[in-house]
Coordinates of C-alpha atoms and ligand atoms in Angstrom, one line a residue:
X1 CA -41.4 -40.1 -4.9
X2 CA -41.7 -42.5 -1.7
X3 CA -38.2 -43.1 -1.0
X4 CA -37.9 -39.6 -0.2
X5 CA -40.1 -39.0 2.8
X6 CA -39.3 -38.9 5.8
X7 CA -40.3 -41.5 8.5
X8 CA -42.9 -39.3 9.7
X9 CA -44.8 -38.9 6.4
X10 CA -44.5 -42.5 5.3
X11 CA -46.0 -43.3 8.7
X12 CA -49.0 -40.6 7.9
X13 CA -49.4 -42.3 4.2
X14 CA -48.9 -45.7 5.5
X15 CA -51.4 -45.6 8.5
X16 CA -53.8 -43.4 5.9
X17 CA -53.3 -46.3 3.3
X18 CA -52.7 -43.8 0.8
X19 CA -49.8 -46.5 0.3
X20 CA -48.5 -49.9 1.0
X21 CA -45.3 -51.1 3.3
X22 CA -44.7 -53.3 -0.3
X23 CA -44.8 -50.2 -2.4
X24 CA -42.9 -47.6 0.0
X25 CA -40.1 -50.5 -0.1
X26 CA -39.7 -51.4 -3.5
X27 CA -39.7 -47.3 -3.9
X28 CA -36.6 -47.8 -2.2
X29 CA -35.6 -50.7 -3.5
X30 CA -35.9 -48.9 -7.3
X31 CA -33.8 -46.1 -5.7
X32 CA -30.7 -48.6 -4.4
X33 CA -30.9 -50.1 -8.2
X34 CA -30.6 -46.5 -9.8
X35 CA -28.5 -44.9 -7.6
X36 CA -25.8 -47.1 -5.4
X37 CA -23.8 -48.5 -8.9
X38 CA -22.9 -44.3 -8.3
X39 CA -22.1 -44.5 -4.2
X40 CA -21.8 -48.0 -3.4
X41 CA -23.1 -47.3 0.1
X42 CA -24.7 -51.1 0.0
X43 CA -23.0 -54.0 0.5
X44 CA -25.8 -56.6 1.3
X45 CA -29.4 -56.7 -0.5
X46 CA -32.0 -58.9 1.7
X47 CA -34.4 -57.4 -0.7
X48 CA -36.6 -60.6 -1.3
X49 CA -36.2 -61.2 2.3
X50 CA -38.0 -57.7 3.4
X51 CA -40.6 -58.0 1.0
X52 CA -42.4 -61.0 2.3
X53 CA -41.9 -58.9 5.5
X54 CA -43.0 -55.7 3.9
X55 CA -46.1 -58.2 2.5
X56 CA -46.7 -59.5 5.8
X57 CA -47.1 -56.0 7.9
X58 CA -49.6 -55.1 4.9
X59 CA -51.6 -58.5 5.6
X60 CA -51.7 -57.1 9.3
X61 CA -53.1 -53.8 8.3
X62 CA -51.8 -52.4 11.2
X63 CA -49.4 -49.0 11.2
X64 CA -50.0 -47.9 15.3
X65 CA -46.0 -48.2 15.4
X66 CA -44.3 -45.1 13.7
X67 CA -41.9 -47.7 12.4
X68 CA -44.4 -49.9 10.7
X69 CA -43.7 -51.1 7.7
X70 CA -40.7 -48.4 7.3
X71 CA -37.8 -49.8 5.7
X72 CA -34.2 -49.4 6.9
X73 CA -30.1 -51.0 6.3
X74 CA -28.4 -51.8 9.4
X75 CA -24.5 -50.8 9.1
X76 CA -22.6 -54.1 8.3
X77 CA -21.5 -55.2 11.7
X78 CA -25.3 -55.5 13.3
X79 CA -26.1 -59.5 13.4
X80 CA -28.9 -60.3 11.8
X81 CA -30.0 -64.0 11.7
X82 CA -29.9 -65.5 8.0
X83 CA -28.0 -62.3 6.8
X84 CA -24.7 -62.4 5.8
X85 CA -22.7 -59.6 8.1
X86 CA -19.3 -59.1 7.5
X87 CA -18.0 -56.5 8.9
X88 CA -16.6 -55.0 5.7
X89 CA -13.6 -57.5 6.4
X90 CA -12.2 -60.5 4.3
X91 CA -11.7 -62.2 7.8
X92 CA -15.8 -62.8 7.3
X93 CA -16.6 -62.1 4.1
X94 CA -14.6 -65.2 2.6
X95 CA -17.5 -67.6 4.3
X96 CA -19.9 -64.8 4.4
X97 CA -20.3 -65.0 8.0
X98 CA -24.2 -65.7 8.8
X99 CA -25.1 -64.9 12.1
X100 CA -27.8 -67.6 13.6
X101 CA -29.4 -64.6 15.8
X102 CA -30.4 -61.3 15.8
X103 CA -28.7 -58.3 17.6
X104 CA -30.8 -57.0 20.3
X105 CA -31.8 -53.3 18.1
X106 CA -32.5 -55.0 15.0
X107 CA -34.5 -57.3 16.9
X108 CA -36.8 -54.0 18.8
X109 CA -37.1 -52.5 15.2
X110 CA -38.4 -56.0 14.2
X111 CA -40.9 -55.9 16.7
X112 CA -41.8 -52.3 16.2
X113 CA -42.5 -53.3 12.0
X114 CA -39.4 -51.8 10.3
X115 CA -38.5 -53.7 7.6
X116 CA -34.4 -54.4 7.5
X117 CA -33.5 -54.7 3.4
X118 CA -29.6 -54.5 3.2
X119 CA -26.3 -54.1 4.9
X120 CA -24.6 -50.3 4.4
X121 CA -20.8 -50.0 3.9
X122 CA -18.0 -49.0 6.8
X123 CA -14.4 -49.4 7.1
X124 CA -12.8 -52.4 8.1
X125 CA -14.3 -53.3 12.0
X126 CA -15.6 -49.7 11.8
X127 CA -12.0 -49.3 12.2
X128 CA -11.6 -45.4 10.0
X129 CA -13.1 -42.3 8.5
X130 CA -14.0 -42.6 5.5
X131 CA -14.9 -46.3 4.7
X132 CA -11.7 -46.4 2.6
X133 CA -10.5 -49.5 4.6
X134 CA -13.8 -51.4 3.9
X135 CA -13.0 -54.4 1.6
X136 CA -16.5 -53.2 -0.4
X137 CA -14.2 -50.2 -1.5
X138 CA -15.0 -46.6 -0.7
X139 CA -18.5 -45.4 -0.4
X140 CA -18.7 -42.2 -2.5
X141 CA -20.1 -38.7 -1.2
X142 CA -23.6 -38.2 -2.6
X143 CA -23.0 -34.4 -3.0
X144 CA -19.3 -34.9 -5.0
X145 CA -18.8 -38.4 -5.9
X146 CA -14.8 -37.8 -6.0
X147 CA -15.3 -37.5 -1.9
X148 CA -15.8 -39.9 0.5
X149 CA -19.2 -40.3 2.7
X150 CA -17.0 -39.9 6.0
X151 CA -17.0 -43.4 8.3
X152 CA -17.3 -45.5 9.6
X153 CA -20.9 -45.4 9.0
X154 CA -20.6 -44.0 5.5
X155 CA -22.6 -46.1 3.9
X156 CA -25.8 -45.4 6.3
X157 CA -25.3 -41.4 5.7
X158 CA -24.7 -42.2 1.6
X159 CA -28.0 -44.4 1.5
X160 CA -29.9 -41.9 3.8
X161 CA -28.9 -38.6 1.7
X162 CA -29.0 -40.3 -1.3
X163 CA -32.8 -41.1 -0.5
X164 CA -31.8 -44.9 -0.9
X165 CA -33.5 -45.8 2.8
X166 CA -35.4 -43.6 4.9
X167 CA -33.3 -44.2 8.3
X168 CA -30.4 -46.6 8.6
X169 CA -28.4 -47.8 11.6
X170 CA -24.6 -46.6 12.9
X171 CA -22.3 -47.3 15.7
X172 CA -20.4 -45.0 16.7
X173 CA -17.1 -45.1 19.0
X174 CA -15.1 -41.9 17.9
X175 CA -17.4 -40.1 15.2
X176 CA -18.8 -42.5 13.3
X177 CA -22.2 -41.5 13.3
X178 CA -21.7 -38.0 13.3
X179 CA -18.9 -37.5 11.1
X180 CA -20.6 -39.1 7.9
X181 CA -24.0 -37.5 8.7
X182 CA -21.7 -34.2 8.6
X183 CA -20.2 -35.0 5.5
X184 CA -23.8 -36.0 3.7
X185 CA -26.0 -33.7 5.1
X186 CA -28.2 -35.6 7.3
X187 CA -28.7 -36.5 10.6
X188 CA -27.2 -38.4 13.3
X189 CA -27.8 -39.5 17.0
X190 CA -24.8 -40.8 18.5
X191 CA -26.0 -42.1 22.1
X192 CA -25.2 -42.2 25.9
X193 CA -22.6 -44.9 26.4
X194 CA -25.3 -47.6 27.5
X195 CA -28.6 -46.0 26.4
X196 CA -28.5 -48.8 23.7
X197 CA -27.6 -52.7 23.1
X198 CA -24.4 -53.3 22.2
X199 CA -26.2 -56.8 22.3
X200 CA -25.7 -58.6 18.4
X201 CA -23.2 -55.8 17.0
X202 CA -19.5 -57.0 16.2
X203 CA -17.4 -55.0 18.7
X204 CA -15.0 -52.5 18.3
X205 CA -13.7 -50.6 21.4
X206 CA -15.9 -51.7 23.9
X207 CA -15.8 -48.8 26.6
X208 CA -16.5 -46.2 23.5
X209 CA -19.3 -48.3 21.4
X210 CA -22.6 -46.6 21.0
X211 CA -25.6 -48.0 18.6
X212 CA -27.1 -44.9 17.2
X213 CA -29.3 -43.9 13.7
X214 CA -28.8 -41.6 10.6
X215 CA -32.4 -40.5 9.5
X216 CA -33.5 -37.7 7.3
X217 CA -34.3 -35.1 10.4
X218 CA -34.3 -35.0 14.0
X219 CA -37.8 -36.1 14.2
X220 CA -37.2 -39.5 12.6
X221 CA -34.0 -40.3 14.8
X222 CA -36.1 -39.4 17.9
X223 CA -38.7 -42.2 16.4
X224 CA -36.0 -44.8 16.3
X225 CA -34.0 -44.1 19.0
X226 CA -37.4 -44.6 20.8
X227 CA -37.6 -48.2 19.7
X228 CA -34.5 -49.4 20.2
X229 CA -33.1 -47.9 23.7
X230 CA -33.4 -48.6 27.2
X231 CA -31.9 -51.7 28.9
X232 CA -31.1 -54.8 27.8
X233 CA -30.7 -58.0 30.5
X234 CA -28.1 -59.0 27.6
X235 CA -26.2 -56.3 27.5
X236 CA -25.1 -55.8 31.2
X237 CA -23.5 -52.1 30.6
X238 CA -27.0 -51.1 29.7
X239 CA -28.8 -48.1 32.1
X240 CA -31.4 -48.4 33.7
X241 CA -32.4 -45.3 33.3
X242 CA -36.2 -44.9 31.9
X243 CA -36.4 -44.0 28.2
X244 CA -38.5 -40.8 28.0
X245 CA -40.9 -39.9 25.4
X246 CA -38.7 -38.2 22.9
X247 CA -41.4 -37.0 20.5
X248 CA -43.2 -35.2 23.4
X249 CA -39.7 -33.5 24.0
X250 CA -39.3 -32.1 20.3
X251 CA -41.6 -29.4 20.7
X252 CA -40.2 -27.4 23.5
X253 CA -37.8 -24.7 22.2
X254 CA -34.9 -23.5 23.2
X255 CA -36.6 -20.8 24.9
X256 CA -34.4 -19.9 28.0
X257 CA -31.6 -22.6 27.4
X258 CA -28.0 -21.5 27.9
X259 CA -25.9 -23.1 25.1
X260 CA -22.3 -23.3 25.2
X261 CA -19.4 -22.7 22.8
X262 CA -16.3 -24.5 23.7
X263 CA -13.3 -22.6 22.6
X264 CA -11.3 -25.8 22.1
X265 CA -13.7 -26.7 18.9
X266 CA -13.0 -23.4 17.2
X267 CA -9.4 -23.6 15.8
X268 CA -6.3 -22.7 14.4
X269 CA -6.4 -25.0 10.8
X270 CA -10.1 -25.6 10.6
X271 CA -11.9 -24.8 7.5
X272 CA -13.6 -21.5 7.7
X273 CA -16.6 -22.2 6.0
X274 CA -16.8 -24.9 8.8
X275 CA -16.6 -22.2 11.7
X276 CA -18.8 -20.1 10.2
X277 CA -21.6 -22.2 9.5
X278 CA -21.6 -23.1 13.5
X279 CA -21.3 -19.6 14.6
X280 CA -24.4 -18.7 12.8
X281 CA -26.2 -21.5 13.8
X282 CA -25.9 -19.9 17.4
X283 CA -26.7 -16.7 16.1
X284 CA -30.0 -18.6 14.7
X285 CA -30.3 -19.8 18.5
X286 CA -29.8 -16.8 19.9
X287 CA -32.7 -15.1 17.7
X288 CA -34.9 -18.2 18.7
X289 CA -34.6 -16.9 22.8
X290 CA -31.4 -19.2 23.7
X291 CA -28.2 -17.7 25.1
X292 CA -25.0 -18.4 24.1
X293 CA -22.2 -18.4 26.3
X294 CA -18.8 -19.2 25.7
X295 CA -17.4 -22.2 27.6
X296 CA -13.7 -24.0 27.9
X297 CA -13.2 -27.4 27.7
X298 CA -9.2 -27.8 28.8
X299 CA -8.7 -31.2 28.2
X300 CA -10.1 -31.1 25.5
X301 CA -7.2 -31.4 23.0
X302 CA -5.9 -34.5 24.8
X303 CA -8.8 -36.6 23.4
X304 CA -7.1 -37.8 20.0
X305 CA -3.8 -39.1 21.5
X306 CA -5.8 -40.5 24.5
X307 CA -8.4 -41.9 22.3
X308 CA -5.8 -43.8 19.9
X309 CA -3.7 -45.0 22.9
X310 CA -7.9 -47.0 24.5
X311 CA -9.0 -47.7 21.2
X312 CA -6.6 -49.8 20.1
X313 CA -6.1 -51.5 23.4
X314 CA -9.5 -52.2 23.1
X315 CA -9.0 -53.2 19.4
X316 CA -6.6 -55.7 20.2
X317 CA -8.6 -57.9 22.7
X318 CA -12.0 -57.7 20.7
X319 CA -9.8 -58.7 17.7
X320 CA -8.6 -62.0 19.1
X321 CA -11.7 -63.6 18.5
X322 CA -11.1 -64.0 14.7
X323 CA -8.4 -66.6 14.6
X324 CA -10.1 -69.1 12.0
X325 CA -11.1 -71.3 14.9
X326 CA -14.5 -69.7 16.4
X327 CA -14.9 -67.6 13.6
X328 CA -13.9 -66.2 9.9
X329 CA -11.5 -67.1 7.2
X330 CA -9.4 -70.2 7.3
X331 CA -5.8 -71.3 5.3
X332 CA -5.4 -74.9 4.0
X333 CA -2.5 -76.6 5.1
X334 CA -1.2 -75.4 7.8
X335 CA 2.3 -76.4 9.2
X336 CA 1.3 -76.0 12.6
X337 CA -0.8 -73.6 15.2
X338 CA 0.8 -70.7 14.8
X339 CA 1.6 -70.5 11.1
X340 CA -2.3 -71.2 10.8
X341 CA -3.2 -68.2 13.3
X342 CA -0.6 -66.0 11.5
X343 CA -1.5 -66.5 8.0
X344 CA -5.3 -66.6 8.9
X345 CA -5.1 -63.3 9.9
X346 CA -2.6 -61.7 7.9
X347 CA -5.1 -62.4 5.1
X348 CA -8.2 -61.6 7.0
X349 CA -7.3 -58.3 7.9
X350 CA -6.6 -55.4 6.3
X351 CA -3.5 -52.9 7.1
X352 CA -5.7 -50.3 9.4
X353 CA -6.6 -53.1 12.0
X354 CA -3.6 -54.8 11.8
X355 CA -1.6 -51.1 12.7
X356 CA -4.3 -51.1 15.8
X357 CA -3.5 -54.3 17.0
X358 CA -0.4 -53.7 17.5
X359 CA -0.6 -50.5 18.7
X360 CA -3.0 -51.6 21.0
X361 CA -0.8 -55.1 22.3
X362 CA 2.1 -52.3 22.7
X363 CA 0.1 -49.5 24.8
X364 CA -0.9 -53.2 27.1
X365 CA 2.2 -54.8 27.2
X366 CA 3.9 -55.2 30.7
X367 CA 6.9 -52.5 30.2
X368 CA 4.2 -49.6 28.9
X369 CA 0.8 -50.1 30.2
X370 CA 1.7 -47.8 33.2
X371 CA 3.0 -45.0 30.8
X372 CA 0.4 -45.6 28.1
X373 CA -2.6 -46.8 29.0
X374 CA -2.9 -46.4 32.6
X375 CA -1.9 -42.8 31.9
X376 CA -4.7 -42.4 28.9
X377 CA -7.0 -43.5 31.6
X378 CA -6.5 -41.0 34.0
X379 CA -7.1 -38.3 31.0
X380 CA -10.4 -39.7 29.9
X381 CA -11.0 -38.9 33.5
X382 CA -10.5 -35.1 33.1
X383 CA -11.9 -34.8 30.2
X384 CA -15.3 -36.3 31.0
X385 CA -15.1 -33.9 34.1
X386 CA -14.9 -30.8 31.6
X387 CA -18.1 -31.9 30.6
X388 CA -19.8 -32.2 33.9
X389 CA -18.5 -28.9 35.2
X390 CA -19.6 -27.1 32.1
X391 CA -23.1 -28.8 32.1
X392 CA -23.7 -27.5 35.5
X393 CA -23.4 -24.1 34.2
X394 CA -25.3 -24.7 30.8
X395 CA -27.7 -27.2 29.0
X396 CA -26.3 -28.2 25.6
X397 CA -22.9 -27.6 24.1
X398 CA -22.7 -26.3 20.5
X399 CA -19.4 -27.5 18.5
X400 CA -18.3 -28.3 15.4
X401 CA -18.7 -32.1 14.2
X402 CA -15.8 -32.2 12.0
X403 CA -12.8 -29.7 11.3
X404 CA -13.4 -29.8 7.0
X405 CA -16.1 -30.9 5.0
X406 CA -15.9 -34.4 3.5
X407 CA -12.2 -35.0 1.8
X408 CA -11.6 -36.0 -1.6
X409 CA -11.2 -39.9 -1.6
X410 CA -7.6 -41.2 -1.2
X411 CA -6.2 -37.8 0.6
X412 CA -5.4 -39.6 3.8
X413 CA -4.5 -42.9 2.9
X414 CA -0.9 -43.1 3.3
X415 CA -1.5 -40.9 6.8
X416 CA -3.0 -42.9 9.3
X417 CA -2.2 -39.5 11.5
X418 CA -4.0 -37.1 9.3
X419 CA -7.0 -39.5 9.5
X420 CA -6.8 -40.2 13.2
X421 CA -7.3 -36.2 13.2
X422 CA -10.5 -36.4 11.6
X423 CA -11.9 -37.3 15.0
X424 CA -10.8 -34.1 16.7
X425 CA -13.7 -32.6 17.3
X426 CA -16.2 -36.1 17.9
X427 CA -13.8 -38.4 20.2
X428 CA -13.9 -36.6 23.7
X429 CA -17.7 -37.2 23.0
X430 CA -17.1 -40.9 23.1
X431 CA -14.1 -40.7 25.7
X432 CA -17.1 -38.6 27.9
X433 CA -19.7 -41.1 27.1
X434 CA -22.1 -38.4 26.6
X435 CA -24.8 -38.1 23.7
X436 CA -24.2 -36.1 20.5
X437 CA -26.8 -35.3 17.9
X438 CA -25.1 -34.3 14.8
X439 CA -27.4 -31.5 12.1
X440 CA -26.8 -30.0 9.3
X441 CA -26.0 -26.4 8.9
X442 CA -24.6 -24.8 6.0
X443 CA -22.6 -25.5 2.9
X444 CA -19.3 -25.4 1.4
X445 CA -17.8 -24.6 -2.0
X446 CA -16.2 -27.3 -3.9
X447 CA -14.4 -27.0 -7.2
X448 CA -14.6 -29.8 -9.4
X449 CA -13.7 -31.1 -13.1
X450 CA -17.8 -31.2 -13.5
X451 CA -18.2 -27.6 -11.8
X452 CA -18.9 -26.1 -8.3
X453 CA -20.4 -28.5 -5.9
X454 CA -21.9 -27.7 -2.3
X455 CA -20.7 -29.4 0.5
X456 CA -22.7 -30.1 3.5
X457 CA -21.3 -29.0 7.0
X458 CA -23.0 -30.5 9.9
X459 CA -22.6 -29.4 13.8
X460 CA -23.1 -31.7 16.6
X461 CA -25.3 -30.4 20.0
X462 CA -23.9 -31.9 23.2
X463 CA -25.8 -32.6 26.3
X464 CA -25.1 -34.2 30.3
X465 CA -25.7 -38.5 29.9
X466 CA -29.0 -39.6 29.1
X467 CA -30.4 -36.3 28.1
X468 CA -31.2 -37.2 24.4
X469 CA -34.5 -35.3 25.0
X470 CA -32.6 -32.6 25.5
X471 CA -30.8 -32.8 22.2
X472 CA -33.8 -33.9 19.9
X473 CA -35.7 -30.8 21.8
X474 CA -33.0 -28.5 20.4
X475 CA -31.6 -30.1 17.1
X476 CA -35.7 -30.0 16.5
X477 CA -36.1 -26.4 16.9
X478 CA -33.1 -25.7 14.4
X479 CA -34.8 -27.5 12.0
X480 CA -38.2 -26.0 12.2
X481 CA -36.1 -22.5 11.7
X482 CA -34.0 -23.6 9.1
X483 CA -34.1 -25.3 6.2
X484 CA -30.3 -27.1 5.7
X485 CA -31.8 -30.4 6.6
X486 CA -34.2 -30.5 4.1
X487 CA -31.4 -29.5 0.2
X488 CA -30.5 -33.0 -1.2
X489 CA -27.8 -34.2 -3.2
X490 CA -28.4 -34.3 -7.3
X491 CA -27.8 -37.6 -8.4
Ligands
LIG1 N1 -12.6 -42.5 13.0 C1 -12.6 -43.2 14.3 C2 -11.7 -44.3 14.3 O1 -11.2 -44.6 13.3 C3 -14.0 -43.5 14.7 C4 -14.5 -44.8 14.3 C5 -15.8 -45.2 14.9 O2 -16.4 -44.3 15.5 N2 -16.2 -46.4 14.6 O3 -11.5 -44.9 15.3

């Protein structure tokens, strides 16, 4: 079955010729047709598009990238040119917005041979948790279809559990990446602020954006990630920093390394099964030669309400773009400027971006930005220095990615609040900037009208900025040890 190996194998069978680029796609191809009338983690098929590309790379003959000829879906809000990217909104998806250029990471994986062959769910502007708000509908949870995938980028983790693409791409400003690869059992890189191209990718909260992957292990994301970071002269909050071989890093161990557990991320309300799982991953650490040490991270529980006071800010300026002008759906007949602006985007968007713009025009406005968002900015402050004090003391952080296992659909959606909470655990990441590589490890019980289903439960490792390596090096080790990575969904 090609559409289940990993990026690593395909590469061996691809650069062996023991198969084609054309075959390993339309392997996956076969899978989105069989499986995603289930999930409906695809929202865009460029499937005749990627395989004269797939034919192409087989012309060439040559696999010396790891990414030849390996086929991927970019998340709905990376530009591609001649692809219809949407956003998951009606504000685009009306006119089928179709970008005339590429974003800067789907442009390196271009010219590193992966083959781009759909668009993947998310919510609304990657505006959610769950992909509930996308106007696609809800993704469903490979593992229990009556669950969501998690979001934003639940439509990447669906495809990727589900064996529907071998790696696909995420953003991820307050979980997004992490959460979802929790909820589906696979694995998820959510960057340094800046180690990727924000370049081509329809912004959401620009200070907390991050361009990451979901991939099958920790191998494969280290693959991509090594195509698409380092700087970009178009995307001027970009570092400089040199991109370091992260395959070379993966076989190192954790030999030695102090790993911390923050006592913020184990809490009152949590699922159990959730805290368990991560406690006995350290205890797998600690059998491996790491030590574990136990950590605070005061500020910690500030993140959410600081996080939803700069998100939406943020939300509202990058959302004043779409005004049926420059960009997205239009109304006949209007009666003058502003009754087209208002009832352009009272039908474009959705409820959950229109509650953050105006939360976010509120938390700017003259009378609170001093009390709001000036305040929210001081916080971010301390809580990014928790993080620098307690890497000076240890290498990686150990924590929880989300405080349940994936939901059952609807359960949230008349509580923005309980939703928002979702991100307890993943938004002082963002607020931090720091990377977070999200891993299985364990399972949960579910009961439902079909029988017991398992759950995945994923954990996140946390290192100091630009330490990916670091990450990979230890999510790696995990996954040589155990064997959560590898279970898959029965669909
Ligand atoms: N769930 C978070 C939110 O709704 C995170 C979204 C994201 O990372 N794109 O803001």
């Amino acid at each position: 079955m090609l559409h289940s190996l990993t990026i690593a194998q395909a590469h061996e069978k691809l650069r062996k010729k023991e198969v084609s680029a054309t075959e390993l796609l339309q392997a996956c191809i076969d899978r989105v047709e069989k499986t995603d009338g289930t999930i409906n983690a695809v929202v865009h098929r460029n499937f005749e598009g990627a395989l004269i590309e797939a034919k192409k790379i087989d012309a060439a003959g040559t696999f010396d990238s790891p990414l030849s000829g390996i086929p991927y879906l970019a998340k709905d809000v990376f530009c591609e040119a001649g692809v219809p990217t949407t956003a998951c909104s009606n504000m685009l998806r009306e006119k089928d917005y179709i970008p005339p250029f590429d974003s800067t990471t789907t442009k390196r994986l271009k010219a590193a041979g992966a083959i781009s062959f759909g668009k993947a769910n998310t919510d609304e502007f990657t505006m959610g948790a769950s992909t509930e708000t996308s106007c696609f509908g809800v993704t469903k949870n490979p593992w229990d279809t009556t669950r969501v995938a998690g979001g934003s980028s639940g439509g990447s983790a669906a495809a990727v559990a589900a064996d529907e693409s071998l790696f696909a791409l995420g953003t991820d400003t307050g979980g997004s990446i992490r959460q979802p690869a929790s909820f589906c059992g696979c694995t998820g890189i959510k960057v340094t602020y800046g180690r990727t191209s924000r370049f081509g990718v329809m912004s959401m909260a620009s200070s907390l954006d991050t361009i990451g992957t979901l991939a099958k292990t920790v191998e494969d994301a280290a693959l991509v990630l090594q195509a698409i970071a380092g700087k970009d002269p178009l995307d001027a909050t970009t570092g400089d920093a040199p991109v370091p071989d992260y395959r070379a890093a993966l076989s190192k161990g954790v030999k030695g390394l102090k790993i911390g557990l923050p006592k913020e991320y184990f809490i009152d309300g949590m699922s159990e099964d959730v805290e368990k799982a991560v406690r006995a991953a350290a205890k797998t650490f600690e059998k491996m030669g790491a030590t574990i040490v136990d950590v605070s991270l005061p500020y910690s529980p500030y993140a959410i309400a600081t996080y939803y006071v700069l998100c939406p800010s943020e939300v509202s300026s990058n959302m004043a773009r779409y005004d049926g002008v420059r960009y997205g759906h239009t109304v006949p007949k209007p009666e003058s400027l502003i009754d087209y602006y208002e009832r352009v985007r009272s039908e474009g968007f959705g409820p959950e971006v229109k509650r953050r713009i105006m939360i976010g025009t509120y938390a700017l406005s003259a009378g609170y930005y001093d009390a709001y968002y000036r305040k929210a900015q001081k916080i971010r402050t301390l809580i990014k220095r928790d993080f620098e004090q307690a890497f000076g003391q240890m290498d990686v952080l150990l924590a929880p990615v989300a405080p349940t296992p994936a939901f059952t659909i609807g359960a949230h959606t008349n509580d923005p609040v309980q939703m928002y909470l979702e991100d307890i655990f993943t938004a002082p990441i963002n607020l931090s900037g720091i990377p977070g590589l999200a891993i299985p490890c364990g399972f949960s019980k579910s009961v439902t009208p079909s029988g017991v289903e398992e759950l995945p439960i994923g954990m996140q490792l946390l290192g100091p900025h630009f330490r990916e390596d670091l990450l990979f090096q230890v999510g790696h080790a995990f996954q040589e040890e155990t064997e959560w990575h590898v279970q898959k969904p029965s669909l």
